[in-house]
Amino acid sequence: MAFNILLVDDSQTVRAVITKALKLAGVEIGQLYEASNGVEALQVLDKEWIDLMFADISMPVMDGEQLVAQLAASGAIKSLPVVIVSSAGGEPRIRRLKELGVRDYILKPFVPEQIRKVVENVMGVPSHD
Amino acid sequence: MTENVRPTMEVTVLAVVEKLTFMFGEHVVADEITVNAEPWVSARMEFSGDVHGSLEVAVPQSLQPEIAANILGLETDGEPSPEVLDDALRELLNVVCGHVIVALAGNRTDFDLTPPRNAALALDQVTQMLGDPDTTCYLMDDEPLLLNLKFAQRWP
């Protein structure tokens, strides 16, 4: 099963690394969309069907926590699995984000196996090796 | 930087940089760092919340391609663009910063990180950074890497 995936991070390096990790993990990608902050992510979400979103916390314009709060306020987060990929891994923030509906949290640096496990857990289907 | 902060920082930095870049390193004293005439670059960011301060990384420009290529898993032929080189250094700093704060202040620390930004460093700025007691020094694959941690209050 192929997923439409949205990557939200102001670093093109991180977006490229996550893309590579998804491929190495055997995750089937339908369309891959990229955004460099929360505002751009909301614009993509307005236009496209997204099955799974990976988002960073620390971004200019609108950070990941603000993005998640907007998705929670609109109710969109109930049908859009959101996984945070960040280096800001304090417990208070992780707890706050999960209370808002974030499905999982990956601490950087990560390995493709972590991405595979998270996709399987969040989407409920095995990926292909 | 107090002497109880330095060892934690050094161990954390090496572990994170090795995991992120697959480059193996060691922490060294400032006297072991050679600053020659080649250009240096830096990335700097601030953190705020339960703890406040800044972290800056500085490396010789010649180390940037290896950092970027290793983070991205690129083959050695063909150098990444200058934008990618700078972005990779910012990302290295970003990941190190998050881990250093948690290692020093604990898992229950609530903090925000500002997006890092790059700057070119003049040689006298590198020398000044080397002499700063808040700087820790590393050799990554025999190339120097400096990290300057400043915080606005004592660590909890």
PDB file of C-alpha atoms in Angstrom:
ATOM      1  CA  MET A   1       0.000   0.000   0.000  1.00  0.00           C
ATOM      2  CA  ALA A   2       1.446   3.336  -1.052  1.00  0.00           C
ATOM      3  CA  PHE A   3       1.115   6.388   1.182  1.00  0.00           C
ATOM      4  CA  ASN A   4       1.050  10.058   0.321  1.00  0.00           C
ATOM      5  CA  ILE A   5       3.586  11.554   2.720  1.00  0.00           C
ATOM      6  CA  LEU A   6       4.243  15.153   3.730  1.00  0.00           C
ATOM      7  CA  LEU A   7       7.657  16.073   5.159  1.00  0.00           C
ATOM      8  CA  VAL A   8       7.754  19.336   7.116  1.00  0.00           C
ATOM      9  CA  ASP A   9      11.205  20.592   8.036  1.00  0.00           C
ATOM     10  CA  ASP A  10      13.114  23.775   7.259  1.00  0.00           C
ATOM     11  CA  SER A  11      16.215  21.691   6.547  1.00  0.00           C
ATOM     12  CA  GLN A  12      16.413  20.213   3.062  1.00  0.00           C
ATOM     13  CA  THR A  13      19.066  17.886   4.497  1.00  0.00           C
ATOM     14  CA  VAL A  14      16.581  16.419   6.965  1.00  0.00           C
ATOM     15  CA  ARG A  15      13.884  16.094   4.314  1.00  0.00           C
ATOM     16  CA  ALA A  16      16.352  14.208   2.112  1.00  0.00           C
ATOM     17  CA  VAL A  17      17.454  11.962   4.984  1.00  0.00           C
ATOM     18  CA  ILE A  18      13.863  11.066   5.917  1.00  0.00           C
ATOM     19  CA  THR A  19      13.060  10.347   2.267  1.00  0.00           C
ATOM     20  CA  LYS A  20      16.050   8.059   2.031  1.00  0.00           C
ATOM     21  CA  ALA A  21      15.163   6.356   5.313  1.00  0.00           C
ATOM     22  CA  LEU A  22      11.592   5.760   4.117  1.00  0.00           C
ATOM     23  CA  LYS A  23      12.886   4.124   0.949  1.00  0.00           C
ATOM     24  CA  LEU A  24      15.492   2.048   2.807  1.00  0.00           C
ATOM     25  CA  ALA A  25      12.799   0.967   5.247  1.00  0.00           C
ATOM     26  CA  GLY A  26      10.688  -0.330   2.388  1.00  0.00           C
ATOM     27  CA  VAL A  27       7.852   2.140   2.880  1.00  0.00           C
ATOM     28  CA  GLU A  28       5.872   2.481  -0.345  1.00  0.00           C
ATOM     29  CA  ILE A  29       5.517   6.153  -1.219  1.00  0.00           C
ATOM     30  CA  GLY A  30       2.713   7.376  -3.455  1.00  0.00           C
ATOM     31  CA  GLN A  31       3.272  11.128  -3.645  1.00  0.00           C
ATOM     32  CA  LEU A  32       5.914  12.823  -1.557  1.00  0.00           C
ATOM     33  CA  TYR A  33       5.290  16.442  -0.592  1.00  0.00           C
ATOM     34  CA  GLU A  34       7.657  18.798   1.199  1.00  0.00           C
ATOM     35  CA  ALA A  35       7.156  21.950   3.245  1.00  0.00           C
ATOM     36  CA  SER A  36       9.698  24.054   5.088  1.00  0.00           C
ATOM     37  CA  ASN A  37       7.407  25.362   7.855  1.00  0.00           C
ATOM     38  CA  GLY A  38       3.941  24.966   9.336  1.00  0.00           C
ATOM     39  CA  VAL A  39       2.278  27.521   7.065  1.00  0.00           C
ATOM     40  CA  GLU A  40       3.526  25.762   3.936  1.00  0.00           C
ATOM     41  CA  ALA A  41       2.386  22.448   5.411  1.00  0.00           C
ATOM     42  CA  LEU A  42      -1.150  23.768   5.932  1.00  0.00           C
ATOM     43  CA  GLN A  43      -1.185  24.963   2.313  1.00  0.00           C
ATOM     44  CA  VAL A  44      -0.257  21.469   1.115  1.00  0.00           C
ATOM     45  CA  LEU A  45      -2.866  19.902   3.400  1.00  0.00           C
ATOM     46  CA  ASP A  46      -5.516  22.236   1.934  1.00  0.00           C
ATOM     47  CA  LYS A  47      -4.861  20.958  -1.571  1.00  0.00           C
ATOM     48  CA  GLU A  48      -3.672  17.359  -1.287  1.00  0.00           C
ATOM     49  CA  TRP A  49      -4.690  14.138   0.418  1.00  0.00           C
ATOM     50  CA  ILE A  50      -1.952  13.196   2.861  1.00  0.00           C
ATOM     51  CA  ASP A  51      -1.829   9.808   4.600  1.00  0.00           C
ATOM     52  CA  LEU A  52       1.075  10.519   6.928  1.00  0.00           C
ATOM     53  CA  MET A  53       2.990  13.617   7.977  1.00  0.00           C
ATOM     54  CA  PHE A  54       6.474  13.878   9.477  1.00  0.00           C
ATOM     55  CA  ALA A  55       7.179  17.254  11.077  1.00  0.00           C
ATOM     56  CA  ASP A  56      10.020  18.960  12.892  1.00  0.00           C
ATOM     57  CA  ILE A  57       9.472  21.220  15.904  1.00  0.00           C
ATOM     58  CA  SER A  58      11.952  24.033  15.421  1.00  0.00           C
ATOM     59  CA  MET A  59      11.050  25.889  12.219  1.00  0.00           C
ATOM     60  CA  PRO A  60      10.683  29.551  11.220  1.00  0.00           C
ATOM     61  CA  VAL A  61       7.316  31.207  10.446  1.00  0.00           C
ATOM     62  CA  MET A  62       5.226  28.495  12.135  1.00  0.00           C
ATOM     63  CA  ASP A  63       6.912  25.817  14.226  1.00  0.00           C
ATOM     64  CA  GLY A  64       5.850  22.211  14.594  1.00  0.00           C
ATOM     65  CA  GLU A  65       4.081  22.674  17.897  1.00  0.00           C
ATOM     66  CA  GLN A  66       1.979  25.528  16.460  1.00  0.00           C
ATOM     67  CA  LEU A  67       1.200  23.389  13.409  1.00  0.00           C
ATOM     68  CA  VAL A  68       0.062  20.479  15.567  1.00  0.00           C
ATOM     69  CA  ALA A  69      -2.046  22.831  17.705  1.00  0.00           C
ATOM     70  CA  GLN A  70      -3.822  24.116  14.575  1.00  0.00           C
ATOM     71  CA  LEU A  71      -4.457  20.596  13.321  1.00  0.00           C
ATOM     72  CA  ALA A  72      -5.791  19.635  16.737  1.00  0.00           C
ATOM     73  CA  ALA A  73      -8.053  22.703  16.919  1.00  0.00           C
ATOM     74  CA  SER A  74      -9.552  21.953  13.511  1.00  0.00           C
ATOM     75  CA  GLY A  75      -9.914  18.264  14.283  1.00  0.00           C
ATOM     76  CA  ALA A  76      -7.786  17.349  11.267  1.00  0.00           C
ATOM     77  CA  ILE A  77      -5.263  15.520  13.418  1.00  0.00           C
ATOM     78  CA  LYS A  78      -7.832  12.783  14.115  1.00  0.00           C
ATOM     79  CA  SER A  79      -7.613  11.583  10.512  1.00  0.00           C
ATOM     80  CA  LEU A  80      -4.047  12.675   9.751  1.00  0.00           C
ATOM     81  CA  PRO A  81      -1.337  10.663  11.509  1.00  0.00           C
ATOM     82  CA  VAL A  82       1.436  13.045  12.561  1.00  0.00           C
ATOM     83  CA  VAL A  83       4.917  11.898  13.566  1.00  0.00           C
ATOM     84  CA  ILE A  84       7.339  14.412  15.049  1.00  0.00           C
ATOM     85  CA  VAL A  85      11.007  14.091  14.060  1.00  0.00           C
ATOM     86  CA  SER A  86      13.050  16.409  16.221  1.00  0.00           C
ATOM     87  CA  SER A  87      16.145  16.866  18.327  1.00  0.00           C
ATOM     88  CA  ALA A  88      14.242  18.796  21.009  1.00  0.00           C
ATOM     89  CA  GLY A  89      13.296  15.731  22.984  1.00  0.00           C
ATOM     90  CA  GLY A  90      12.307  16.966  26.422  1.00  0.00           C
ATOM     91  CA  GLU A  91       9.540  14.928  28.057  1.00  0.00           C
ATOM     92  CA  PRO A  92       7.191  17.889  28.699  1.00  0.00           C
ATOM     93  CA  ARG A  93       7.022  18.716  24.998  1.00  0.00           C
ATOM     94  CA  ILE A  94       6.566  15.103  23.918  1.00  0.00           C
ATOM     95  CA  ARG A  95       3.724  14.715  26.425  1.00  0.00           C
ATOM     96  CA  ARG A  96       2.068  17.961  25.233  1.00  0.00           C
ATOM     97  CA  LEU A  97       2.265  16.908  21.593  1.00  0.00           C
ATOM     98  CA  LYS A  98       0.863  13.451  22.265  1.00  0.00           C
ATOM     99  CA  GLU A  99      -2.009  15.012  24.201  1.00  0.00           C
ATOM    100  CA  LEU A 100      -2.761  17.067  21.082  1.00  0.00           C
ATOM    101  CA  GLY A 101      -2.908  13.902  18.992  1.00  0.00           C
ATOM    102  CA  VAL A 102       0.615  13.314  17.685  1.00  0.00           C
ATOM    103  CA  ARG A 103       0.978   9.585  17.077  1.00  0.00           C
ATOM    104  CA  ASP A 104       4.706   9.149  17.620  1.00  0.00           C
ATOM    105  CA  TYR A 105       7.971  10.983  18.218  1.00  0.00           C
ATOM    106  CA  ILE A 106      11.343  10.148  16.637  1.00  0.00           C
ATOM    107  CA  LEU A 107      14.429  11.652  18.203  1.00  0.00           C
ATOM    108  CA  LYS A 108      17.207  12.647  15.810  1.00  0.00           C
ATOM    109  CA  PRO A 109      19.543  11.160  14.835  1.00  0.00           C
ATOM    110  CA  PHE A 110      17.552   8.126  13.741  1.00  0.00           C
ATOM    111  CA  VAL A 111      18.090   4.995  11.668  1.00  0.00           C
ATOM    112  CA  PRO A 112      15.781   3.692   8.897  1.00  0.00           C
ATOM    113  CA  GLU A 113      14.635   0.844  11.153  1.00  0.00           C
ATOM    114  CA  GLN A 114      13.049   3.389  13.519  1.00  0.00           C
ATOM    115  CA  ILE A 115      11.169   4.951  10.615  1.00  0.00           C
ATOM    116  CA  ARG A 116       9.943   1.517   9.484  1.00  0.00           C
ATOM    117  CA  LYS A 117       8.679   0.624  12.967  1.00  0.00           C
ATOM    118  CA  VAL A 118       6.904   3.934  13.382  1.00  0.00           C
ATOM    119  CA  VAL A 119       5.217   3.687   9.973  1.00  0.00           C
ATOM    120  CA  GLU A 120       4.083   0.143  10.771  1.00  0.00           C
ATOM    121  CA  ASN A 121       2.764   1.168  14.174  1.00  0.00           C
ATOM    122  CA  VAL A 122       1.084   4.351  13.012  1.00  0.00           C
ATOM    123  CA  MET A 123      -0.356   3.089   9.719  1.00  0.00           C
ATOM    124  CA  GLY A 124      -1.043  -0.425  10.934  1.00  0.00           C
ATOM    125  CA  VAL A 125       0.494  -2.148   7.945  1.00  0.00           C
ATOM    126  CA  PRO A 126       3.867  -3.808   7.426  1.00  0.00           C
ATOM    127  CA  SER A 127       6.334  -2.131   5.080  1.00  0.00           C
ATOM    128  CA  HIS A 128       8.243  -4.083   2.451  1.00  0.00           C
ATOM    129  CA  ASP A 129      11.944  -4.882   2.722  1.00  0.00           C
TER     130      ASP A 129
ATOM    131  CA  MET B   1      31.732  26.273  31.601  1.00  0.00           C
ATOM    132  CA  THR B   2      32.068  24.429  34.892  1.00  0.00           C
ATOM    133  CA  GLU B   3      34.248  21.370  35.093  1.00  0.00           C
ATOM    134  CA  ASN B   4      31.278  19.099  35.812  1.00  0.00           C
ATOM    135  CA  VAL B   5      29.531  20.250  32.621  1.00  0.00           C
ATOM    136  CA  ARG B   6      32.496  19.722  30.301  1.00  0.00           C
ATOM    137  CA  PRO B   7      32.811  15.884  30.511  1.00  0.00           C
ATOM    138  CA  THR B   8      29.070  15.381  29.983  1.00  0.00           C
ATOM    139  CA  MET B   9      29.127  17.713  27.029  1.00  0.00           C
ATOM    140  CA  GLU B  10      32.175  16.058  25.467  1.00  0.00           C
ATOM    141  CA  VAL B  11      30.759  12.546  25.750  1.00  0.00           C
ATOM    142  CA  THR B  12      27.355  13.634  24.419  1.00  0.00           C
ATOM    143  CA  VAL B  13      28.772  15.581  21.489  1.00  0.00           C
ATOM    144  CA  LEU B  14      30.991  12.729  20.346  1.00  0.00           C
ATOM    145  CA  ALA B  15      28.183  10.177  20.617  1.00  0.00           C
ATOM    146  CA  VAL B  16      25.719  12.319  18.670  1.00  0.00           C
ATOM    147  CA  VAL B  17      28.157  13.413  15.967  1.00  0.00           C
ATOM    148  CA  GLU B  18      29.344   9.843  15.456  1.00  0.00           C
ATOM    149  CA  LYS B  19      25.780   8.552  15.150  1.00  0.00           C
ATOM    150  CA  LEU B  20      24.739  11.362  12.806  1.00  0.00           C
ATOM    151  CA  THR B  21      27.808  11.556  10.569  1.00  0.00           C
ATOM    152  CA  PHE B  22      29.564   8.200  11.077  1.00  0.00           C
ATOM    153  CA  MET B  23      32.718  10.227  11.749  1.00  0.00           C
ATOM    154  CA  PHE B  24      34.754   9.098  14.712  1.00  0.00           C
ATOM    155  CA  GLY B  25      36.361  11.637  16.940  1.00  0.00           C
ATOM    156  CA  GLU B  26      37.978  12.529  20.202  1.00  0.00           C
ATOM    157  CA  HIS B  27      37.829  15.533  22.444  1.00  0.00           C
ATOM    158  CA  VAL B  28      41.100  17.435  22.741  1.00  0.00           C
ATOM    159  CA  VAL B  29      42.421  20.514  24.501  1.00  0.00           C
ATOM    160  CA  ALA B  30      42.548  23.794  22.601  1.00  0.00           C
ATOM    161  CA  ASP B  31      46.327  23.619  22.256  1.00  0.00           C
ATOM    162  CA  GLU B  32      45.961  20.564  20.035  1.00  0.00           C
ATOM    163  CA  ILE B  33      43.877  22.474  17.468  1.00  0.00           C
ATOM    164  CA  THR B  34      45.800  23.956  14.570  1.00  0.00           C
ATOM    165  CA  VAL B  35      44.284  27.040  12.982  1.00  0.00           C
ATOM    166  CA  ASN B  36      45.795  27.614   9.570  1.00  0.00           C
ATOM    167  CA  ALA B  37      44.833  30.117   6.917  1.00  0.00           C
ATOM    168  CA  GLU B  38      41.920  28.164   5.442  1.00  0.00           C
ATOM    169  CA  PRO B  39      38.398  29.569   5.848  1.00  0.00           C
ATOM    170  CA  TRP B  40      36.226  28.516   8.769  1.00  0.00           C
ATOM    171  CA  VAL B  41      32.445  28.498   8.998  1.00  0.00           C
ATOM    172  CA  SER B  42      30.083  28.409  11.900  1.00  0.00           C
ATOM    173  CA  ALA B  43      26.464  27.813  12.777  1.00  0.00           C
ATOM    174  CA  ARG B  44      24.812  29.259  15.840  1.00  0.00           C
ATOM    175  CA  MET B  45      21.477  28.834  17.614  1.00  0.00           C
ATOM    176  CA  GLU B  46      19.791  29.834  20.836  1.00  0.00           C
ATOM    177  CA  PHE B  47      17.733  27.822  23.292  1.00  0.00           C
ATOM    178  CA  SER B  48      15.178  29.073  25.775  1.00  0.00           C
ATOM    179  CA  GLY B  49      12.655  27.780  28.280  1.00  0.00           C
ATOM    180  CA  ASP B  50      13.736  26.099  31.513  1.00  0.00           C
ATOM    181  CA  VAL B  51      17.301  26.843  30.379  1.00  0.00           C
ATOM    182  CA  HIS B  52      18.565  29.746  28.278  1.00  0.00           C
ATOM    183  CA  GLY B  53      21.688  30.110  26.224  1.00  0.00           C
ATOM    184  CA  SER B  54      23.371  29.555  22.888  1.00  0.00           C
ATOM    185  CA  LEU B  55      25.439  26.958  21.111  1.00  0.00           C
ATOM    186  CA  GLU B  56      27.823  27.615  18.236  1.00  0.00           C
ATOM    187  CA  VAL B  57      29.770  25.129  16.126  1.00  0.00           C
ATOM    188  CA  ALA B  58      32.825  26.055  14.064  1.00  0.00           C
ATOM    189  CA  VAL B  59      34.690  23.913  11.545  1.00  0.00           C
ATOM    190  CA  PRO B  60      37.172  24.496   8.741  1.00  0.00           C
ATOM    191  CA  GLN B  61      35.297  24.860   5.470  1.00  0.00           C
ATOM    192  CA  SER B  62      37.153  21.805   4.179  1.00  0.00           C
ATOM    193  CA  LEU B  63      35.306  19.603   6.680  1.00  0.00           C
ATOM    194  CA  GLN B  64      31.839  20.623   5.474  1.00  0.00           C
ATOM    195  CA  PRO B  65      31.657  18.287   2.437  1.00  0.00           C
ATOM    196  CA  GLU B  66      32.421  15.239   4.590  1.00  0.00           C
ATOM    197  CA  ILE B  67      29.818  16.235   7.182  1.00  0.00           C
ATOM    198  CA  ALA B  68      27.149  16.815   4.523  1.00  0.00           C
ATOM    199  CA  ALA B  69      27.959  13.706   2.523  1.00  0.00           C
ATOM    200  CA  ASN B  70      27.901  11.502   5.606  1.00  0.00           C
ATOM    201  CA  ILE B  71      24.636  12.892   6.965  1.00  0.00           C
ATOM    202  CA  LEU B  72      23.006  12.504   3.555  1.00  0.00           C
ATOM    203  CA  GLY B  73      24.647   9.163   2.801  1.00  0.00           C
ATOM    204  CA  LEU B  74      26.052  10.494  -0.482  1.00  0.00           C
ATOM    205  CA  GLU B  75      28.767   8.877  -2.545  1.00  0.00           C
ATOM    206  CA  THR B  76      32.137  10.623  -2.409  1.00  0.00           C
ATOM    207  CA  ASP B  77      32.180  11.805  -6.020  1.00  0.00           C
ATOM    208  CA  GLY B  78      30.431  15.101  -6.575  1.00  0.00           C
ATOM    209  CA  GLU B  79      30.397  17.746  -3.875  1.00  0.00           C
ATOM    210  CA  PRO B  80      27.058  18.953  -2.478  1.00  0.00           C
ATOM    211  CA  SER B  81      26.053  22.547  -3.235  1.00  0.00           C
ATOM    212  CA  PRO B  82      27.081  25.348  -0.842  1.00  0.00           C
ATOM    213  CA  GLU B  83      23.463  25.541   0.357  1.00  0.00           C
ATOM    214  CA  VAL B  84      23.490  21.853   1.275  1.00  0.00           C
ATOM    215  CA  LEU B  85      26.876  22.208   3.006  1.00  0.00           C
ATOM    216  CA  ASP B  86      25.562  25.041   5.182  1.00  0.00           C
ATOM    217  CA  ASP B  87      22.259  23.274   5.811  1.00  0.00           C
ATOM    218  CA  ALA B  88      24.055  20.111   6.942  1.00  0.00           C
ATOM    219  CA  LEU B  89      26.195  22.080   9.416  1.00  0.00           C
ATOM    220  CA  ARG B  90      23.056  23.725  10.805  1.00  0.00           C
ATOM    221  CA  GLU B  91      21.434  20.328  11.191  1.00  0.00           C
ATOM    222  CA  LEU B  92      24.503  18.933  12.961  1.00  0.00           C
ATOM    223  CA  LEU B  93      24.319  21.819  15.434  1.00  0.00           C
ATOM    224  CA  ASN B  94      20.565  21.421  15.872  1.00  0.00           C
ATOM    225  CA  VAL B  95      20.833  17.732  16.782  1.00  0.00           C
ATOM    226  CA  VAL B  96      23.826  18.254  19.062  1.00  0.00           C
ATOM    227  CA  CYS B  97      22.063  21.113  20.860  1.00  0.00           C
ATOM    228  CA  GLY B  98      18.957  19.090  21.702  1.00  0.00           C
ATOM    229  CA  HIS B  99      21.003  16.223  23.092  1.00  0.00           C
ATOM    230  CA  VAL B 100      23.407  18.434  25.037  1.00  0.00           C
ATOM    231  CA  ILE B 101      20.556  20.240  26.791  1.00  0.00           C
ATOM    232  CA  VAL B 102      18.851  16.997  27.791  1.00  0.00           C
ATOM    233  CA  ALA B 103      22.167  15.466  28.887  1.00  0.00           C
ATOM    234  CA  LEU B 104      23.022  18.463  31.064  1.00  0.00           C
ATOM    235  CA  ALA B 105      19.635  19.541  32.368  1.00  0.00           C
ATOM    236  CA  GLY B 106      17.658  16.313  32.279  1.00  0.00           C
ATOM    237  CA  ASN B 107      14.792  14.746  30.364  1.00  0.00           C
ATOM    238  CA  ARG B 108      12.156  16.823  32.105  1.00  0.00           C
ATOM    239  CA  THR B 109      13.565  20.071  30.769  1.00  0.00           C
ATOM    240  CA  ASP B 110      11.165  22.049  28.587  1.00  0.00           C
ATOM    241  CA  PHE B 111      13.001  24.101  25.985  1.00  0.00           C
ATOM    242  CA  ASP B 112      12.693  25.694  22.544  1.00  0.00           C
ATOM    243  CA  LEU B 113      15.406  25.790  19.907  1.00  0.00           C
ATOM    244  CA  THR B 114      15.730  28.629  17.410  1.00  0.00           C
ATOM    245  CA  PRO B 115      16.483  27.663  13.806  1.00  0.00           C
ATOM    246  CA  PRO B 116      20.303  27.743  13.433  1.00  0.00           C
ATOM    247  CA  ARG B 117      22.000  30.243  11.140  1.00  0.00           C
ATOM    248  CA  ASN B 118      25.392  30.171   9.421  1.00  0.00           C
ATOM    249  CA  ALA B 119      28.223  32.668   9.465  1.00  0.00           C
ATOM    250  CA  ALA B 120      31.729  32.863   8.063  1.00  0.00           C
ATOM    251  CA  LEU B 121      34.418  33.110  10.723  1.00  0.00           C
ATOM    252  CA  ALA B 122      37.548  35.231  10.449  1.00  0.00           C
ATOM    253  CA  LEU B 123      40.699  33.590  11.758  1.00  0.00           C
ATOM    254  CA  ASP B 124      40.866  35.913  14.759  1.00  0.00           C
ATOM    255  CA  GLN B 125      37.318  34.869  15.656  1.00  0.00           C
ATOM    256  CA  VAL B 126      38.386  31.214  15.534  1.00  0.00           C
ATOM    257  CA  THR B 127      41.360  31.989  17.749  1.00  0.00           C
ATOM    258  CA  GLN B 128      39.106  33.883  20.142  1.00  0.00           C
ATOM    259  CA  MET B 129      36.683  30.951  20.247  1.00  0.00           C
ATOM    260  CA  LEU B 130      39.549  28.561  20.961  1.00  0.00           C
ATOM    261  CA  GLY B 131      40.600  30.637  23.935  1.00  0.00           C
ATOM    262  CA  ASP B 132      37.078  30.886  25.337  1.00  0.00           C
ATOM    263  CA  PRO B 133      36.604  28.691  28.440  1.00  0.00           C
ATOM    264  CA  ASP B 134      33.089  27.872  27.183  1.00  0.00           C
ATOM    265  CA  THR B 135      34.530  26.133  24.120  1.00  0.00           C
ATOM    266  CA  THR B 136      35.092  22.389  23.846  1.00  0.00           C
ATOM    267  CA  CYS B 137      37.342  21.055  21.096  1.00  0.00           C
ATOM    268  CA  TYR B 138      37.170  17.863  19.065  1.00  0.00           C
ATOM    269  CA  LEU B 139      39.026  16.172  16.253  1.00  0.00           C
ATOM    270  CA  MET B 140      36.631  14.438  13.866  1.00  0.00           C
ATOM    271  CA  ASP B 141      38.560  12.247  11.445  1.00  0.00           C
ATOM    272  CA  ASP B 142      41.552  14.401  12.430  1.00  0.00           C
ATOM    273  CA  GLU B 143      39.774  17.643  11.476  1.00  0.00           C
ATOM    274  CA  PRO B 144      38.942  20.238  14.156  1.00  0.00           C
ATOM    275  CA  LEU B 145      35.427  20.938  15.364  1.00  0.00           C
ATOM    276  CA  LEU B 146      34.740  23.558  18.045  1.00  0.00           C
ATOM    277  CA  LEU B 147      31.590  23.970  20.109  1.00  0.00           C
ATOM    278  CA  ASN B 148      30.911  26.997  22.254  1.00  0.00           C
ATOM    279  CA  LEU B 149      28.153  26.654  24.836  1.00  0.00           C
ATOM    280  CA  LYS B 150      26.971  29.713  26.697  1.00  0.00           C
ATOM    281  CA  PHE B 151      24.143  29.648  29.157  1.00  0.00           C
ATOM    282  CA  ALA B 152      22.398  32.454  30.919  1.00  0.00           C
ATOM    283  CA  GLN B 153      22.249  30.742  34.296  1.00  0.00           C
ATOM    284  CA  ARG B 154      23.844  27.842  36.137  1.00  0.00           C
ATOM    285  CA  TRP B 155      22.617  24.468  35.042  1.00  0.00           C
ATOM    286  CA  PRO B 156      20.020  23.007  37.398  1.00  0.00           C
TER     287      PRO B 156
END
